[in-house]
XYZ file of C-alpha atoms in Angstrom:
692
model
C 130.567 148.929 101.908
C 127.698 148.311 99.499
C 129.217 145.497 97.514
C 128.681 146.152 93.203
C 126.230 144.492 90.997
C 127.902 141.379 89.648
C 125.908 139.955 86.373
C 125.164 136.673 85.078
C 128.399 134.458 84.465
C 129.587 130.822 83.429
C 132.258 128.962 85.160
C 133.402 126.580 83.066
C 132.061 124.789 78.838
C 130.475 122.530 81.117
C 127.834 124.788 82.149
C 127.586 126.272 78.861
C 126.373 122.902 77.683
C 123.579 122.923 80.033
C 122.361 126.062 78.622
C 122.666 124.354 75.320
C 120.666 121.660 75.922
C 118.329 120.555 78.314
C 118.919 118.599 81.257
C 120.036 115.052 80.743
C 116.643 112.976 82.662
C 116.090 109.482 84.013
C 113.118 107.978 84.981
C 113.344 106.340 89.003
C 111.540 104.769 90.837
C 110.970 105.160 94.417
C 110.006 103.161 97.411
C 108.311 105.136 100.572
C 106.826 104.205 103.774
C 103.393 105.917 104.635
C 105.041 107.437 107.165
C 108.075 108.828 105.963
C 105.647 109.522 102.821
C 104.812 113.447 103.951
C 107.856 114.071 105.234
C 109.575 112.539 101.680
C 107.824 114.170 99.533
C 108.316 117.515 101.791
C 112.022 117.419 101.050
C 111.995 116.636 97.517
C 109.542 119.730 96.785
C 112.118 122.125 98.251
C 114.064 120.416 96.460
C 112.431 120.772 92.968
C 114.281 118.497 90.960
C 111.834 115.720 90.118
C 108.754 115.603 87.778
C 106.416 112.580 89.008
C 104.117 110.533 86.664
C 100.344 109.955 87.477
C 100.136 105.644 89.015
C 96.606 106.165 89.328
C 94.982 107.973 86.177
C 92.338 104.965 85.954
C 91.734 106.513 89.640
C 88.997 109.132 90.115
C 89.913 111.866 92.059
C 87.378 111.006 94.496
C 88.798 107.680 95.133
C 92.238 108.302 96.043
C 94.092 107.761 99.365
C 94.486 111.346 100.503
C 91.182 112.857 99.556
C 90.501 113.705 103.417
C 93.776 115.362 103.587
C 93.493 117.841 100.440
C 89.811 118.324 101.974
C 91.137 119.932 105.093
C 93.439 122.066 103.189
C 90.977 123.520 101.067
C 89.100 124.295 104.816
C 92.700 125.511 105.599
C 92.338 128.177 102.424
C 88.996 129.174 102.266
C 89.945 130.376 106.562
C 92.675 132.123 104.864
C 91.024 133.777 102.831
C 88.484 134.649 104.714
C 91.209 137.181 106.503
C 92.441 137.927 104.005
C 89.187 139.711 103.474
C 88.800 141.040 107.122
C 92.324 141.958 106.480
C 91.139 144.528 103.264
C 88.591 145.627 105.113
C 90.144 146.802 107.660
C 92.980 148.187 104.491
C 95.463 147.028 107.215
C 99.091 146.769 105.736
C 100.380 143.910 104.631
C 104.377 143.141 104.579
C 105.537 142.758 101.520
C 109.795 141.718 103.324
C 109.107 138.047 104.328
C 111.282 134.602 104.413
C 109.363 132.145 102.389
C 108.437 129.435 104.888
C 108.885 125.645 104.076
C 106.247 123.386 103.931
C 105.445 122.567 107.731
C 105.415 118.793 109.296
C 102.615 117.324 110.356
C 102.182 117.914 114.222
C 102.811 121.551 113.124
C 100.456 121.371 110.560
C 97.424 120.065 113.354
C 98.752 123.062 115.213
C 98.299 125.401 112.650
C 94.818 124.107 111.542
C 93.518 124.483 115.293
C 95.009 128.004 115.539
C 92.870 129.269 112.402
C 89.745 127.758 113.791
C 90.793 129.459 116.558
C 91.060 131.955 115.082
C 87.903 132.195 112.767
C 85.686 131.103 115.777
C 86.681 134.914 117.239
C 86.813 136.399 114.333
C 83.081 135.584 113.443
C 82.465 136.156 117.019
C 83.721 139.504 117.130
C 81.986 140.452 113.557
C 78.737 139.417 115.052
C 78.852 141.183 118.420
C 79.937 144.202 116.464
C 77.185 144.202 113.674
C 74.762 144.173 116.352
C 75.829 147.011 118.154
C 75.915 148.475 115.300
C 72.557 147.857 114.325
C 71.362 149.234 117.404
C 73.950 152.697 117.170
C 71.759 153.392 113.555
C 68.534 152.845 114.593
C 68.903 154.685 118.181
C 70.243 157.025 115.914
C 67.391 156.855 113.268
C 65.363 157.404 116.251
C 67.226 160.179 117.215
C 66.078 162.322 113.527
C 63.037 160.734 113.612
C 62.524 162.776 117.501
C 64.789 165.320 115.753
C 61.993 165.449 113.234
C 58.604 165.494 115.130
C 57.984 169.049 116.101
C 57.902 170.024 112.475
C 55.539 167.141 111.533
C 53.098 167.717 114.986
C 52.679 171.228 113.361
C 51.451 169.784 110.200
C 49.716 167.096 112.129
C 47.839 170.314 114.030
C 47.405 173.052 111.515
C 45.417 168.878 110.138
C 43.111 169.004 112.837
C 42.218 172.937 112.575
C 40.770 172.605 108.679
C 38.873 169.234 110.719
C 37.492 171.469 112.639
C 36.347 173.875 110.609
C 34.637 171.581 108.222
C 37.551 170.421 105.614
C 37.022 166.911 106.426
C 34.383 165.570 107.373
C 32.895 163.740 110.326
C 32.029 160.363 110.847
C 28.127 160.123 111.039
C 28.368 156.719 112.997
C 29.592 157.935 115.807
C 27.324 161.262 115.653
C 28.665 163.822 114.180
C 32.073 163.575 116.481
C 35.622 163.992 114.416
C 37.655 161.631 115.447
C 41.784 162.786 117.187
C 44.272 162.176 114.030
C 46.442 158.924 114.616
C 50.305 158.907 113.676
C 52.988 156.718 112.667
C 56.482 157.309 112.878
C 60.037 155.970 110.664
C 62.616 155.551 108.896
C 62.461 154.531 105.524
C 64.746 154.394 102.309
C 64.522 157.351 100.002
C 64.755 155.524 96.794
C 61.385 153.807 97.751
C 59.607 157.130 99.220
C 57.563 157.633 95.493
C 56.264 154.187 95.748
C 55.539 153.871 99.407
C 53.371 156.981 98.505
C 51.310 155.698 95.791
C 50.787 152.475 97.888
C 48.878 154.509 100.790
C 46.858 155.949 98.751
C 45.160 153.815 96.840
C 45.346 151.352 100.180
C 43.569 154.029 102.118
C 41.638 155.156 99.468
C 43.266 158.573 99.730
C 42.548 158.946 103.386
C 46.152 158.777 104.520
C 48.374 161.499 105.245
C 52.310 161.240 104.355
C 54.939 163.836 104.957
C 59.071 162.743 104.904
C 62.159 164.749 106.044
C 65.470 163.926 104.124
C 67.834 162.717 106.923
C 71.606 164.238 106.153
C 73.706 162.515 108.066
C 74.862 159.016 106.064
C 73.947 156.078 107.433
C 75.167 152.929 107.371
C 73.302 149.132 107.005
C 75.698 147.185 109.993
C 76.408 144.072 107.285
C 77.874 145.883 104.506
C 78.926 149.173 106.192
C 77.207 150.731 102.428
C 75.724 154.325 103.032
C 72.409 154.537 102.185
C 70.213 157.491 101.824
C 67.450 157.158 104.096
C 63.914 159.519 105.117
C 61.790 160.595 108.222
C 58.722 159.804 107.412
C 54.916 159.965 109.812
C 51.724 158.506 107.765
C 48.306 160.719 109.671
C 45.412 158.600 109.580
C 42.619 157.783 111.248
C 40.685 154.462 112.846
C 42.375 150.489 113.965
C 42.173 148.620 110.724
C 43.797 151.470 108.690
C 46.765 152.069 111.122
C 47.334 147.416 111.126
C 47.100 148.752 107.027
C 50.057 151.346 107.037
C 51.960 149.186 109.573
C 51.788 146.147 106.706
C 53.079 148.840 103.780
C 55.701 149.600 105.559
C 57.433 146.190 106.502
C 56.873 145.681 102.874
C 58.989 148.219 102.029
C 61.663 147.872 104.766
C 60.604 151.071 106.973
C 61.346 151.137 110.315
C 59.257 152.605 112.739
C 59.570 153.903 116.293
C 57.539 154.931 118.923
C 57.221 159.002 119.472
C 55.348 160.939 122.069
C 53.241 163.396 121.390
C 53.576 165.695 123.904
C 56.699 167.751 123.809
C 58.548 167.186 127.350
C 58.296 163.389 126.033
C 59.895 163.354 123.765
C 62.876 166.180 125.146
C 63.178 163.370 127.961
C 63.228 160.843 124.841
C 65.695 162.507 122.898
C 68.430 162.812 126.265
C 67.765 158.974 126.513
C 69.106 158.348 123.183
C 72.035 160.360 123.012
C 73.221 158.649 126.432
C 72.323 155.004 125.297
C 74.520 156.677 121.477
C 77.703 157.821 124.079
C 77.988 154.412 125.902
C 77.576 152.914 122.230
C 79.887 154.643 121.243
C 82.419 153.314 123.363
C 81.613 149.735 123.640
C 81.694 150.052 120.035
C 86.000 151.585 119.865
C 86.774 148.443 121.992
C 85.378 146.710 120.400
C 87.369 147.825 117.258
C 90.479 147.723 119.448
C 90.110 144.499 119.866
C 89.080 143.392 116.530
C 92.018 145.061 115.026
C 94.504 144.092 117.530
C 93.902 140.248 116.931
C 94.249 140.977 112.233
C 97.325 142.027 113.524
C 98.375 139.278 114.801
C 96.744 137.709 112.019
C 98.522 140.307 109.252
C 102.198 139.362 110.701
C 101.490 135.847 109.526
C 98.695 135.603 107.215
C 101.275 135.163 104.099
C 103.865 132.705 105.087
C 100.411 130.998 105.842
C 99.063 130.542 103.370
C 101.953 129.740 101.241
C 102.560 126.944 104.397
C 98.606 125.304 103.397
C 99.568 125.929 99.462
C 102.692 123.387 99.613
C 101.445 121.134 101.908
C 98.184 120.576 100.241
C 100.597 120.063 96.944
C 102.309 117.356 99.089
C 98.876 115.399 99.576
C 98.005 116.486 95.692
C 101.864 114.147 94.951
C 101.310 111.351 96.942
C 98.059 111.032 95.552
C 99.498 110.463 92.000
C 101.406 107.022 94.793
C 99.713 103.939 93.933
C 100.416 100.912 97.428
C 102.696 98.408 96.757
C 101.234 94.950 98.652
C 103.694 95.594 100.795
C 102.557 98.021 102.257
C 104.476 100.901 100.311
C 104.195 103.748 98.523
C 105.572 103.685 94.715
C 106.602 106.851 92.424
C 107.366 106.738 89.305
C 109.419 110.222 88.428
C 111.489 112.006 85.641
C 115.006 113.318 87.371
C 118.057 115.519 86.730
C 120.703 112.552 86.045
C 123.087 115.473 87.863
C 120.712 115.612 90.996
C 120.000 112.205 91.263
C 122.152 112.411 94.490
C 120.716 115.209 95.799
C 117.422 113.562 95.722
C 118.810 110.131 97.235
C 120.308 112.498 100.414
C 117.009 114.333 100.594
C 115.041 110.742 100.609
C 117.274 109.455 103.329
C 116.536 113.657 105.625
C 112.713 112.574 104.317
C 112.657 109.552 106.301
C 115.164 110.064 108.743
C 112.652 113.570 110.278
C 110.140 110.944 110.023
C 111.238 108.527 112.733
C 111.036 105.454 110.000
C 112.649 102.186 110.263
C 111.795 101.577 106.491
C 114.519 103.685 104.595
C 113.567 104.654 101.247
C 114.600 103.276 97.747
C 115.416 104.939 94.705
C 116.132 102.750 91.528
C 116.625 103.984 87.628
C 114.106 102.300 85.435
C 115.504 102.124 81.353
C 112.614 103.036 79.638
C 111.746 103.953 75.725
C 109.385 106.919 76.751
C 110.861 110.189 75.823
C 111.517 111.931 78.610
C 110.210 115.997 79.739
C 112.112 119.117 78.815
C 114.282 120.320 81.968
C 116.307 124.001 81.358
C 118.177 125.423 83.520
C 117.975 128.939 83.633
C 119.737 131.788 85.065
C 118.511 135.605 86.529
C 119.635 136.750 83.116
C 118.329 133.385 81.126
C 115.353 133.304 83.172
C 113.408 136.286 80.904
C 114.390 135.099 77.489
C 113.468 130.904 78.419
C 110.072 132.149 79.736
C 109.613 133.759 76.477
C 110.581 130.771 74.822
C 108.668 128.264 75.784
C 105.507 130.633 75.440
C 106.040 130.245 72.252
C 106.749 126.433 72.274
C 109.009 123.671 74.968
C 111.908 121.649 72.800
C 112.149 118.111 72.370
C 114.170 116.247 74.946
C 117.640 117.262 74.580
C 117.665 119.820 71.659
C 119.024 123.076 71.245
C 117.575 126.007 73.517
C 116.892 128.524 71.481
C 116.318 130.517 74.687
C 120.438 131.076 74.602
C 120.257 132.176 70.728
C 117.756 134.979 71.874
C 119.455 136.484 74.205
C 120.971 137.987 71.338
C 118.636 137.732 68.369
C 115.680 139.224 69.957
C 117.174 142.397 71.518
C 118.892 143.024 67.615
C 115.454 142.615 66.128
C 113.729 145.138 68.651
C 116.387 147.327 67.943
C 116.211 147.014 64.348
C 112.480 147.743 64.799
C 112.957 150.415 67.112
C 115.688 152.671 65.651
C 115.922 155.412 68.153
C 119.095 156.710 70.348
C 116.928 158.849 72.755
C 114.690 156.335 73.292
C 117.483 153.362 73.121
C 118.584 155.410 76.406
C 115.696 155.873 78.347
C 114.939 152.324 77.456
C 118.474 151.194 78.974
C 118.638 153.115 81.504
C 115.475 152.223 82.859
C 116.842 148.714 82.154
C 120.348 148.834 83.484
C 117.950 150.682 86.944
C 116.059 147.566 87.666
C 118.955 145.575 87.475
C 121.964 148.004 89.734
C 119.024 147.627 92.071
C 117.872 144.100 91.652
C 118.980 142.664 94.928
C 116.353 145.990 96.606
C 113.477 144.701 94.590
C 113.622 141.479 94.996
C 112.506 142.084 98.636
C 109.637 144.169 97.100
C 108.739 142.282 94.686
C 105.764 140.562 96.885
C 104.365 143.913 96.765
C 104.426 144.085 93.056
C 101.202 143.984 90.756
C 101.567 142.140 87.582
C 102.764 144.726 85.617
C 105.347 145.590 87.970
C 106.887 142.045 88.614
C 106.764 141.323 84.624
C 108.905 144.357 84.356
C 111.371 143.723 86.825
C 111.177 139.718 85.658
C 112.007 141.317 82.311
C 115.004 143.743 82.944
C 117.340 142.101 81.429
C 115.504 142.223 77.787
C 113.948 145.230 78.129
C 118.165 146.768 78.933
C 119.424 144.555 76.131
C 116.733 145.957 74.046
C 117.028 149.397 74.965
C 120.821 148.769 74.134
C 120.705 147.789 70.627
C 117.883 150.392 70.207
C 120.711 152.774 70.960
C 123.085 151.049 68.099
C 120.504 150.729 65.560
C 119.417 155.046 66.285
C 123.255 155.423 64.915
C 122.604 153.172 62.178
C 119.213 155.339 61.315
C 121.125 158.424 62.483
C 118.088 159.040 64.303
C 117.550 160.407 68.003
C 113.997 161.405 69.116
C 113.269 162.244 65.694
C 116.245 164.185 64.827
C 119.460 163.566 62.682
C 122.960 164.259 63.956
C 125.263 165.825 61.454
C 128.421 164.288 64.008
C 131.016 163.731 60.872
C 129.459 166.269 58.243
C 127.286 165.265 55.984
C 128.622 164.253 52.023
C 126.074 165.875 50.692
C 126.242 170.180 49.384
C 123.760 171.383 47.097
C 125.442 173.642 44.775
C 122.666 177.040 44.499
C 124.070 180.774 43.675
C 120.619 182.516 44.247
C 118.837 182.653 47.746
C 116.821 180.220 48.516
C 113.222 179.841 48.408
C 110.648 177.760 50.209
C 108.822 177.506 46.910
C 111.998 175.875 45.151
C 112.883 172.589 45.086
C 116.297 172.094 44.868
C 118.366 167.697 43.933
C 121.201 166.426 44.777
C 122.498 164.662 41.948
C 125.161 161.946 43.334
C 126.940 161.943 39.685
C 128.275 165.342 40.553
C 130.860 164.383 42.854
C 133.878 165.960 43.558
C 135.750 168.362 45.689
C 133.202 170.541 47.812
C 131.183 173.480 47.382
C 131.548 172.566 43.900
C 130.151 169.315 42.928
C 126.617 168.179 44.889
C 128.281 164.930 46.510
C 132.161 164.308 48.128
C 132.035 160.472 46.879
C 133.027 159.601 49.436
C 129.381 158.130 51.791
C 128.614 159.328 55.247
C 130.924 157.031 58.099
C 128.633 155.363 59.870
C 125.130 155.659 59.282
C 122.170 157.117 57.207
C 124.077 160.842 56.178
C 121.882 163.515 58.483
C 121.133 165.594 54.755
C 118.085 163.137 54.468
C 116.220 164.306 57.334
C 115.400 167.038 54.869
C 114.962 165.913 51.960
C 111.305 165.335 50.827
C 111.729 161.539 49.455
C 112.541 160.943 52.616
C 110.051 158.355 53.758
C 110.614 156.574 50.459
C 114.299 155.853 50.776
C 114.402 155.615 54.497
C 110.983 153.201 54.587
C 112.697 151.321 50.913
C 116.161 150.714 53.289
C 114.855 149.577 55.952
C 112.379 146.684 54.267
C 115.601 144.928 52.282
C 116.805 145.483 55.275
C 114.423 143.392 56.977
C 114.257 140.875 54.178
C 118.160 139.866 54.607
C 118.188 139.877 58.537
C 114.652 137.958 58.091
C 116.401 134.669 55.679
C 119.750 135.225 58.576
C 117.141 134.341 60.978
C 115.550 131.655 59.438
C 118.625 129.916 57.761
C 120.238 129.975 61.548
C 116.889 127.931 62.655
C 117.293 125.843 59.812
C 121.256 125.190 60.511
C 120.069 124.270 64.684
C 117.829 122.177 63.450
C 120.006 119.650 61.488
C 122.302 119.120 64.226
C 119.589 118.140 66.211
C 118.630 115.311 63.589
C 122.595 114.896 64.347
C 122.679 114.644 67.931
C 119.828 111.767 67.803
C 121.228 110.324 64.861
C 118.210 110.731 61.978
C 119.805 110.863 58.890
C 115.800 110.008 57.788
C 115.333 113.860 58.792
C 118.024 115.232 57.689
C 117.514 114.029 53.783
C 113.859 114.431 54.490
C 113.471 117.574 56.597
C 117.115 119.736 56.443
C 117.970 120.221 52.893
C 114.888 120.474 51.974
C 113.925 122.936 54.061
C 117.487 125.215 52.639
C 116.483 124.585 49.625
C 113.061 125.996 49.357
C 114.408 128.849 51.994
C 117.740 129.750 49.197
C 115.950 129.460 46.393
C 112.605 132.082 47.158
C 114.172 134.442 50.139
C 118.323 133.762 49.720
C 117.451 135.001 46.128
C 115.217 137.724 47.569
C 118.793 138.767 49.401
C 120.875 138.158 46.478
C 119.309 140.651 44.561
C 119.271 142.747 46.833
C 123.134 142.628 47.104
C 123.054 142.815 43.001
C 120.561 145.978 42.908
C 122.915 147.640 45.502
C 126.124 147.161 43.673
C 125.997 146.941 40.961
C 122.375 148.866 39.304
C 123.144 153.116 39.535
C 121.720 156.215 37.586
C 122.776 155.463 34.259
C 120.966 151.637 33.621
C 117.445 151.041 34.617
C 116.391 150.855 37.897
C 113.975 146.888 37.517
C 111.712 146.416 40.313
C 112.819 143.273 42.575
C 109.085 142.398 43.619
C 108.524 142.714 39.681
C 111.478 140.028 39.416
C 110.037 137.920 42.236
C 106.385 137.766 41.690
C 107.348 136.735 37.505
C 109.343 134.291 38.672
C 106.042 131.698 39.244
C 103.552 133.841 37.199
C 105.655 134.359 34.488
C 107.748 131.066 34.773
C 110.390 131.257 32.063
C 109.107 134.011 29.953
C 111.983 136.840 29.154
C 111.369 140.151 31.210
C 113.144 142.112 28.749
C 115.979 144.916 29.377
C 113.762 147.299 30.852
C 113.197 144.706 34.098
C 116.695 142.396 34.113
C 118.981 142.520 36.605
C 121.736 140.752 34.562
C 122.001 138.512 31.607
C 119.769 135.159 31.202
C 118.011 135.725 34.363
C 114.604 134.374 33.668
C 116.622 130.836 32.891
C 118.125 131.419 36.603
C 114.306 132.531 37.983
C 112.830 129.119 36.316
C 115.106 127.093 37.496
C 115.264 127.937 41.347
C 111.372 127.807 41.030
C 111.621 124.572 40.021
C 113.528 123.665 42.697
C 111.487 125.201 45.311
C 108.474 123.302 43.402
C 110.200 119.747 43.909
C 111.030 120.556 47.793
C 107.360 120.870 48.649
C 105.721 116.921 48.019
C 109.910 116.259 49.718
C 109.651 117.965 52.455
C 105.470 116.691 52.865
C 106.077 112.995 51.820
C 109.335 111.691 51.324
C 109.409 111.005 55.502
C 105.976 109.496 56.044
C 105.887 107.695 53.266
C 109.779 105.470 54.333
C 108.104 105.304 58.134
C 104.876 103.708 57.013
C 106.884 101.109 55.100
C 109.941 100.955 57.095
C 108.972 100.950 60.356
C 111.995 100.039 61.915
C 113.706 103.473 60.422
C 110.831 105.100 63.186
C 111.719 103.404 66.151
C 115.846 104.198 65.131
C 115.226 107.689 65.399
C 112.874 108.265 68.405
C 114.195 108.818 72.007
C 116.192 106.092 74.000
C 117.347 106.440 77.380
C 120.559 103.638 77.116
C 120.423 101.338 80.214
C 122.450 103.124 82.866
C 123.832 101.894 86.392
C 122.383 103.480 89.357
C 125.081 106.435 89.934
C 124.073 107.433 93.058
C 126.851 107.560 95.604
């Protein structure tokens, strides 16, 4: 029976408080014996509860204690990259479902290093043999094509000799007027180099060498890279030994391969039969070599992911141990930050590492009192993990500050829904996120085979689901489903049209004419939920909707910013920083409400008081005149209420006063009174060792 999916939940108010603020941290000192250091750090690494500090900041990376071990791990990583490349060449499927192994002990690490070295030697030896066999195979293939093309080439050579006998070619006078027999040279050359080959031959022989070539239709590959190279067979006719030497040098320079070829047909046929026999034998040998290489890589591919993880963990262990400092007694001293809730787990892990190493010297764990600011560590679960990563991308909160990621679980999807606002598209997004959530146990097993985009979507599955849910809600408010409206409750507007409707005539609906339908335009009661569907037919739809959404964005933005400033107040109170309350929180709140808060007030005031019988003052012009027309009357047509210019002038003065208040008051007080700055800094109070 399949189990129903369980959403993340919180067992107690203490868990919620841990999510609200970062974990309480303490600075610890650890003293380890050198023979037990590796095992202890391995246990702490699997626990993941310590952030070590570098006690050798002034020491170069090449002068630290475990440089040679890190180089060993880098050599093992190089070998694993080599195997990964060979596996990719063979296109072997790498299993995605595998267990993440722990870091090996030192004995298993030596065995793993020897195994990788032996496998690399064998693989390179097989690759070398296979490359030599392939080179021999392709050379025989080229020779076969040369023999096949020789018949046509020699027919042309016979025609040339007949022309020679007819007197077209001149006799060599030094030999008593007798014609020399034509010599030839056969081979294979890259097809792209044939034009260059012709020009060089012509210039080197002064027109006394004749080149004929023929394309090879069968694809031939480079034995080293296995890339297909288009090639052609060629034959060069010439006279004399000196010209023969020149032709050979030209062939070598252009990378052409020459092959011996008999002029007699029977000899060529005999050679071709021998070549076919050797090709058949090489094919069998290549198959056996490839099968042996495949079997060996198949054993590697089953373990390569585990080996990669193990080597990375061991490298991280030695990298961490390079941060430790040797004491005069021969012990290693380390410092690191540990969550208070996991001090006992760290102590147990150190004891377990010491016992597994067989060391007689037990690890010592001490807590240290310090005035340094601890690092921020937020515990997260599968629901908060995606939101926490999004917040950390913008900035990590200071130690013990309120974690904004908890509130972002609601605020971010809600603001996304306000922006997206479509019931249909939101429902599709909600279904996609819900599917990833319900099938998360299945996808977790396949996560290692996902590409970067797919993995990112899976990690943000709760964000996608909540975004779709709030987009559906906003789509209902906007009455928008796939850019269409839903008339669920019936429109509150009714056009009073007695004559037939003409597409060329505009009809207006006047909200002043309200009463019983259909004798009036408006029923007097607004649409029960969301925007009336009649707006989808109106020509001024965009003007109305955009104005509505813009005002809504201002109101929601004010709420979001005010909420952020209020959170900062609780952070200041938690730190006991009265200076920040008076010099940061209060001026920020006043400045925000005097400008953005006043803008939201005018939006609500206009909604509730202004109607079609009165003037329609612009809220934007009112806000601009608040600063550009300071103290000047706005006029009856531009005023929302009486004495508006006096209120706006007072708000502008208060906002301007807040600027130097925010920027200068706190630095001035801290400079004049250093003790105030010292009092608001973070301090870890002296604690007794809480180890049980």
